[in-house]
XYZ file of C-alpha atoms in Angstrom:
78
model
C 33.186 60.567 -31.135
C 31.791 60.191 -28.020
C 33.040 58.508 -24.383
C 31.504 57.101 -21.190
C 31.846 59.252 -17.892
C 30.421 57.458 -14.996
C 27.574 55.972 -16.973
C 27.130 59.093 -18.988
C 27.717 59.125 -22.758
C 29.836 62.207 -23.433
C 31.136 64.132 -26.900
C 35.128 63.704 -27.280
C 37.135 65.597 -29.700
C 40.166 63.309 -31.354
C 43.109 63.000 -28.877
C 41.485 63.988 -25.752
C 43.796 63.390 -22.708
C 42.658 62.101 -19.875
C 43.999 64.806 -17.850
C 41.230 66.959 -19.845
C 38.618 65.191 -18.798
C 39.521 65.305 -15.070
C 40.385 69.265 -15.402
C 36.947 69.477 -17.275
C 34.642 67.368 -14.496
C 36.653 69.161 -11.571
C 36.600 72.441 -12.640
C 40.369 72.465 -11.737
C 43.403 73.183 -13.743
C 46.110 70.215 -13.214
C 49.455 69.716 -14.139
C 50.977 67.122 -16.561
C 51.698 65.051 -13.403
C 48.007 65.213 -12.506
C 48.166 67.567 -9.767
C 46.049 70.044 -8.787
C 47.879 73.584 -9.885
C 47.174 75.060 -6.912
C 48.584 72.583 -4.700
C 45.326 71.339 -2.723
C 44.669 67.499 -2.638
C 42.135 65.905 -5.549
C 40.811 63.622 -4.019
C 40.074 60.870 -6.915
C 40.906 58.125 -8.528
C 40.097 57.355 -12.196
C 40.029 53.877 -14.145
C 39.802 53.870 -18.226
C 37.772 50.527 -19.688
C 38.308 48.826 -16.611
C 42.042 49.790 -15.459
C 43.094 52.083 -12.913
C 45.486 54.917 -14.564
C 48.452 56.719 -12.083
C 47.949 60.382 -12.335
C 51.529 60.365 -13.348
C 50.382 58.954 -16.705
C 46.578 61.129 -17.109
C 48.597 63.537 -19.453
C 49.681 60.646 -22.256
C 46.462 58.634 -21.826
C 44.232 59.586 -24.865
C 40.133 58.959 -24.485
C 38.957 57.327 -27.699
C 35.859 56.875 -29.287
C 33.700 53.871 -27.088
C 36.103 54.656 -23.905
C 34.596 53.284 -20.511
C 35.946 56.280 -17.417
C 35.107 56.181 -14.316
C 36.009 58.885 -11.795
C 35.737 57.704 -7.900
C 36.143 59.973 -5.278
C 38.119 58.835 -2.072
C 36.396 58.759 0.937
C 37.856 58.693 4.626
C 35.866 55.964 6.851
C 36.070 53.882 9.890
């Protein structure tokens, strides 16, 4: 199984949560409301085939096989 992350095709293992994925690219553990465990801001925003997901729901949404995810990272400008 295998899942787009920002235009590059990645392996998946069967029920992956999208809260996985984030941990994994980050390098940070989160907690099931999507928030950084050590209580510094994230910083990103994440859409799955085309639909922005609330960190509140990263924990219960599972990447499957074809999935589309693309991480954007906020950016303060004037």
């Amino acid at each position: 199984m295998s899942f787009t992350l920002n235009g590059e095709t990645r392996p998946t293992g069967t029920g992956c949560s999208l809260r996985e994925v984030v941990a994994e690219l980050t390098g940070r553990d989160l907690t099931d409301a999507g928030q950084p465990a050590d209580g510094q801001r994230l910083g990103i925003a994440v859409a799955v085939n085309a639909e922005v997901v609330p960190r509140s729901r990263w924990a219960t949404v599972r990447i499957d096989d074809g999935d589309d995810v693309e991480v954007v990272n906020a950016v303060q400008g004037g």
